Amino acid sequence: MTLNSLALFENDRIPLMDLYELFHVKGTDYNTHDGTCIRDYIDVTDLVDAHVKALQKAKPQNVGIYNVGTGRDRSVKEFVEACKKATGVEIKVDYLSRRPGDYAEVFSNPTKIYRELNWTAQHTDLKESLKTAWRWQKAHRDGYGAS
């Protein structure tokens, strides 16, 4: 599994670690506290809630544009450690050279969405969010399946 700035998990879900026991972290030489990229990881529940609030307020020709996130910066290494703790799996990490064009730090300033929609992320404990996602993934090994 490649851990990068835009797509954390293949197929938009956490893979079972017995299928993906290796994270590829791209870049350890950024000017950050641990050398890896800084990102804003948001729980999917909060992301959905923000979209619902924005849609409830939207009017024709008057749609707001918002940064949706926790406003909290976390490094890729911190994310990997949270994955290990949440799953109980000793995930192997392959540290690779950085990808061209990746920014060292990208995280949200959610002030506007709070001010205009009274929205703030509720699920900000990364390890707990990952535990929830891990439980779901184990119970739904193939996702939702065909309908």
PDB file of C-alpha atoms in Angstrom:
ATOM      1  CA  MET A   1       0.000   0.000   0.000  1.00  0.00           C
ATOM      2  CA  THR A   2       1.347   3.392  -0.892  1.00  0.00           C
ATOM      3  CA  LEU A   3       0.759   6.115   1.648  1.00  0.00           C
ATOM      4  CA  ASN A   4       0.712   9.470  -0.056  1.00  0.00           C
ATOM      5  CA  SER A   5      -0.714  12.911   0.387  1.00  0.00           C
ATOM      6  CA  LEU A   6      -3.961  12.410  -1.503  1.00  0.00           C
ATOM      7  CA  ALA A   7      -4.995   8.777  -1.316  1.00  0.00           C
ATOM      8  CA  LEU A   8      -4.227   7.081   1.959  1.00  0.00           C
ATOM      9  CA  PHE A   9      -5.840   3.801   1.202  1.00  0.00           C
ATOM     10  CA  GLU A  10      -6.203   1.847  -1.961  1.00  0.00           C
ATOM     11  CA  ASN A  11      -9.823   1.630  -3.110  1.00  0.00           C
ATOM     12  CA  ASP A  12     -10.763   4.359  -0.587  1.00  0.00           C
ATOM     13  CA  ARG A  13     -10.839   1.990   2.343  1.00  0.00           C
ATOM     14  CA  ILE A  14      -8.390   0.582   4.846  1.00  0.00           C
ATOM     15  CA  PRO A  15      -7.078  -2.717   3.493  1.00  0.00           C
ATOM     16  CA  LEU A  16      -6.792  -5.709   5.754  1.00  0.00           C
ATOM     17  CA  MET A  17      -3.245  -5.866   7.002  1.00  0.00           C
ATOM     18  CA  ASP A  18      -2.920  -9.533   6.136  1.00  0.00           C
ATOM     19  CA  LEU A  19      -3.342  -8.423   2.524  1.00  0.00           C
ATOM     20  CA  TYR A  20      -1.283  -5.222   2.807  1.00  0.00           C
ATOM     21  CA  GLU A  21       1.392  -5.596   5.441  1.00  0.00           C
ATOM     22  CA  LEU A  22       3.654  -2.895   4.040  1.00  0.00           C
ATOM     23  CA  PHE A  23       3.215   0.866   3.893  1.00  0.00           C
ATOM     24  CA  HIS A  24       5.328   2.819   1.444  1.00  0.00           C
ATOM     25  CA  VAL A  25       6.098   6.223   2.935  1.00  0.00           C
ATOM     26  CA  LYS A  26       7.394   8.593   0.321  1.00  0.00           C
ATOM     27  CA  GLY A  27       9.791  11.126   1.741  1.00  0.00           C
ATOM     28  CA  THR A  28      11.672  11.333   5.029  1.00  0.00           C
ATOM     29  CA  ASP A  29      13.690  14.462   4.322  1.00  0.00           C
ATOM     30  CA  TYR A  30      11.022  17.161   4.575  1.00  0.00           C
ATOM     31  CA  ASN A  31      11.582  20.138   6.853  1.00  0.00           C
ATOM     32  CA  THR A  32       9.144  18.794   9.482  1.00  0.00           C
ATOM     33  CA  HIS A  33       9.580  17.512  13.033  1.00  0.00           C
ATOM     34  CA  ASP A  34      10.095  13.895  11.873  1.00  0.00           C
ATOM     35  CA  GLY A  35      11.002  14.368   8.218  1.00  0.00           C
ATOM     36  CA  THR A  36       7.700  13.078   6.807  1.00  0.00           C
ATOM     37  CA  CYS A  37       4.874  15.095   5.266  1.00  0.00           C
ATOM     38  CA  ILE A  38       2.332  16.802   7.489  1.00  0.00           C
ATOM     39  CA  ARG A  39      -1.318  16.268   6.604  1.00  0.00           C
ATOM     40  CA  ASP A  40      -4.802  16.794   8.058  1.00  0.00           C
ATOM     41  CA  TYR A  41      -6.508  13.407   8.458  1.00  0.00           C
ATOM     42  CA  ILE A  42     -10.292  13.629   8.763  1.00  0.00           C
ATOM     43  CA  ASP A  43     -12.771  10.957   9.786  1.00  0.00           C
ATOM     44  CA  VAL A  44     -15.170  10.097   6.966  1.00  0.00           C
ATOM     45  CA  THR A  45     -18.122  10.677   9.317  1.00  0.00           C
ATOM     46  CA  ASP A  46     -17.041  14.289   9.792  1.00  0.00           C
ATOM     47  CA  LEU A  47     -16.531  14.708   6.059  1.00  0.00           C
ATOM     48  CA  VAL A  48     -20.071  13.499   5.363  1.00  0.00           C
ATOM     49  CA  ASP A  49     -21.493  15.743   8.090  1.00  0.00           C
ATOM     50  CA  ALA A  50     -19.734  18.796   6.607  1.00  0.00           C
ATOM     51  CA  HIS A  51     -21.157  18.026   3.157  1.00  0.00           C
ATOM     52  CA  VAL A  52     -24.678  17.646   4.555  1.00  0.00           C
ATOM     53  CA  LYS A  53     -24.433  20.977   6.389  1.00  0.00           C
ATOM     54  CA  ALA A  54     -23.118  22.706   3.268  1.00  0.00           C
ATOM     55  CA  LEU A  55     -25.930  21.251   1.138  1.00  0.00           C
ATOM     56  CA  GLN A  56     -28.550  22.331   3.667  1.00  0.00           C
ATOM     57  CA  LYS A  57     -27.338  25.916   3.436  1.00  0.00           C
ATOM     58  CA  ALA A  58     -26.679  25.991  -0.333  1.00  0.00           C
ATOM     59  CA  LYS A  59     -28.920  28.109  -2.547  1.00  0.00           C
ATOM     60  CA  PRO A  60     -28.971  28.385  -6.349  1.00  0.00           C
ATOM     61  CA  GLN A  61     -26.066  30.563  -7.496  1.00  0.00           C
ATOM     62  CA  ASN A  62     -24.912  30.875  -3.891  1.00  0.00           C
ATOM     63  CA  VAL A  63     -22.829  27.849  -2.963  1.00  0.00           C
ATOM     64  CA  GLY A  64     -20.137  28.136  -0.296  1.00  0.00           C
ATOM     65  CA  ILE A  65     -16.592  26.889  -0.689  1.00  0.00           C
ATOM     66  CA  TYR A  66     -15.073  25.524   2.507  1.00  0.00           C
ATOM     67  CA  ASN A  67     -11.952  23.877   3.843  1.00  0.00           C
ATOM     68  CA  VAL A  68     -13.096  20.705   5.558  1.00  0.00           C
ATOM     69  CA  GLY A  69     -10.674  19.243   8.042  1.00  0.00           C
ATOM     70  CA  THR A  70      -9.658  19.094  11.650  1.00  0.00           C
ATOM     71  CA  GLY A  71      -7.177  21.934  11.399  1.00  0.00           C
ATOM     72  CA  ARG A  72      -4.747  19.622  13.166  1.00  0.00           C
ATOM     73  CA  ASP A  73      -1.469  18.709  11.556  1.00  0.00           C
ATOM     74  CA  ARG A  74      -0.138  15.164  11.841  1.00  0.00           C
ATOM     75  CA  SER A  75       2.863  13.613  10.182  1.00  0.00           C
ATOM     76  CA  VAL A  76       2.763  10.536   8.010  1.00  0.00           C
ATOM     77  CA  LYS A  77       4.892   8.754  10.629  1.00  0.00           C
ATOM     78  CA  GLU A  78       2.317   9.667  13.296  1.00  0.00           C
ATOM     79  CA  PHE A  79      -0.407   8.297  11.024  1.00  0.00           C
ATOM     80  CA  VAL A  80       1.466   5.013  10.544  1.00  0.00           C
ATOM     81  CA  GLU A  81       1.975   4.669  14.306  1.00  0.00           C
ATOM     82  CA  ALA A  82      -1.737   5.324  14.877  1.00  0.00           C
ATOM     83  CA  CYS A  83      -2.537   2.588  12.319  1.00  0.00           C
ATOM     84  CA  LYS A  84      -0.308   0.157  14.194  1.00  0.00           C
ATOM     85  CA  LYS A  85      -1.979   0.948  17.522  1.00  0.00           C
ATOM     86  CA  ALA A  86      -5.516   0.896  16.093  1.00  0.00           C
ATOM     87  CA  THR A  87      -5.098  -2.448  14.341  1.00  0.00           C
ATOM     88  CA  GLY A  88      -2.699  -4.227  16.652  1.00  0.00           C
ATOM     89  CA  VAL A  89      -0.708  -5.171  13.559  1.00  0.00           C
ATOM     90  CA  GLU A  90       3.026  -4.582  13.330  1.00  0.00           C
ATOM     91  CA  ILE A  91       2.955  -2.849   9.977  1.00  0.00           C
ATOM     92  CA  LYS A  92       6.209  -2.848   8.069  1.00  0.00           C
ATOM     93  CA  VAL A  93       7.183   0.492   6.623  1.00  0.00           C
ATOM     94  CA  ASP A  94       9.274   0.972   3.510  1.00  0.00           C
ATOM     95  CA  TYR A  95      10.677   4.500   3.459  1.00  0.00           C
ATOM     96  CA  LEU A  96      11.190   5.708  -0.092  1.00  0.00           C
ATOM     97  CA  SER A  97      12.443   8.915  -1.630  1.00  0.00           C
ATOM     98  CA  ARG A  98       9.973  11.759  -1.821  1.00  0.00           C
ATOM     99  CA  ARG A  99       7.635  12.302  -4.741  1.00  0.00           C
ATOM    100  CA  PRO A 100       8.343  15.344  -6.850  1.00  0.00           C
ATOM    101  CA  GLY A 101       5.925  18.172  -6.131  1.00  0.00           C
ATOM    102  CA  ASP A 102       4.685  17.057  -2.702  1.00  0.00           C
ATOM    103  CA  TYR A 103       4.389  19.858  -0.196  1.00  0.00           C
ATOM    104  CA  ALA A 104       5.924  19.321   3.233  1.00  0.00           C
ATOM    105  CA  GLU A 105       2.793  20.549   5.037  1.00  0.00           C
ATOM    106  CA  VAL A 106      -0.844  20.607   3.958  1.00  0.00           C
ATOM    107  CA  PHE A 107      -3.590  20.958   6.517  1.00  0.00           C
ATOM    108  CA  SER A 108      -6.916  22.711   6.734  1.00  0.00           C
ATOM    109  CA  ASN A 109      -8.002  25.979   8.291  1.00  0.00           C
ATOM    110  CA  PRO A 110     -11.673  25.214   9.051  1.00  0.00           C
ATOM    111  CA  THR A 111     -12.480  28.678  10.476  1.00  0.00           C
ATOM    112  CA  LYS A 112     -14.863  29.661   7.668  1.00  0.00           C
ATOM    113  CA  ILE A 113     -16.948  26.475   7.801  1.00  0.00           C
ATOM    114  CA  TYR A 114     -17.229  26.855  11.577  1.00  0.00           C
ATOM    115  CA  ARG A 115     -18.249  30.500  11.297  1.00  0.00           C
ATOM    116  CA  GLU A 116     -20.770  30.051   8.465  1.00  0.00           C
ATOM    117  CA  LEU A 117     -22.140  26.557   9.113  1.00  0.00           C
ATOM    118  CA  ASN A 118     -21.296  26.028  12.776  1.00  0.00           C
ATOM    119  CA  TRP A 119     -19.419  22.888  11.735  1.00  0.00           C
ATOM    120  CA  THR A 120     -16.378  21.447  13.424  1.00  0.00           C
ATOM    121  CA  ALA A 121     -14.843  17.990  13.238  1.00  0.00           C
ATOM    122  CA  GLN A 122     -16.104  15.780  16.059  1.00  0.00           C
ATOM    123  CA  HIS A 123     -14.012  12.645  15.504  1.00  0.00           C
ATOM    124  CA  THR A 124     -10.519  14.028  15.936  1.00  0.00           C
ATOM    125  CA  ASP A 125      -8.888  11.138  17.787  1.00  0.00           C
ATOM    126  CA  LEU A 126      -7.002   9.572  14.891  1.00  0.00           C
ATOM    127  CA  LYS A 127      -6.442   6.236  16.615  1.00  0.00           C
ATOM    128  CA  GLU A 128     -10.138   5.903  17.503  1.00  0.00           C
ATOM    129  CA  SER A 129     -11.221   6.762  13.942  1.00  0.00           C
ATOM    130  CA  LEU A 130      -8.806   4.169  12.600  1.00  0.00           C
ATOM    131  CA  LYS A 131     -10.070   1.568  15.106  1.00  0.00           C
ATOM    132  CA  THR A 132     -13.625   2.149  13.889  1.00  0.00           C
ATOM    133  CA  ALA A 133     -12.562   1.864  10.261  1.00  0.00           C
ATOM    134  CA  TRP A 134     -10.532  -1.267  11.031  1.00  0.00           C
ATOM    135  CA  ARG A 135     -13.489  -2.965  12.770  1.00  0.00           C
ATOM    136  CA  TRP A 136     -15.713  -2.169   9.801  1.00  0.00           C
ATOM    137  CA  GLN A 137     -13.153  -3.410   7.297  1.00  0.00           C
ATOM    138  CA  LYS A 138     -12.678  -6.694   9.151  1.00  0.00           C
ATOM    139  CA  ALA A 139     -16.459  -7.215   9.253  1.00  0.00           C
ATOM    140  CA  HIS A 140     -16.818  -6.311   5.548  1.00  0.00           C
ATOM    141  CA  ARG A 141     -13.750  -7.844   4.000  1.00  0.00           C
ATOM    142  CA  ASP A 142     -14.949  -7.193   0.440  1.00  0.00           C
ATOM    143  CA  GLY A 143     -16.591  -3.854   1.153  1.00  0.00           C
ATOM    144  CA  TYR A 144     -20.303  -3.529   0.682  1.00  0.00           C
ATOM    145  CA  GLY A 145     -20.372  -5.969  -2.198  1.00  0.00           C
ATOM    146  CA  ALA A 146     -22.632  -5.934  -5.223  1.00  0.00           C
ATOM    147  CA  SER A 147     -26.196  -4.711  -4.817  1.00  0.00           C
TER     148      SER A 147
END
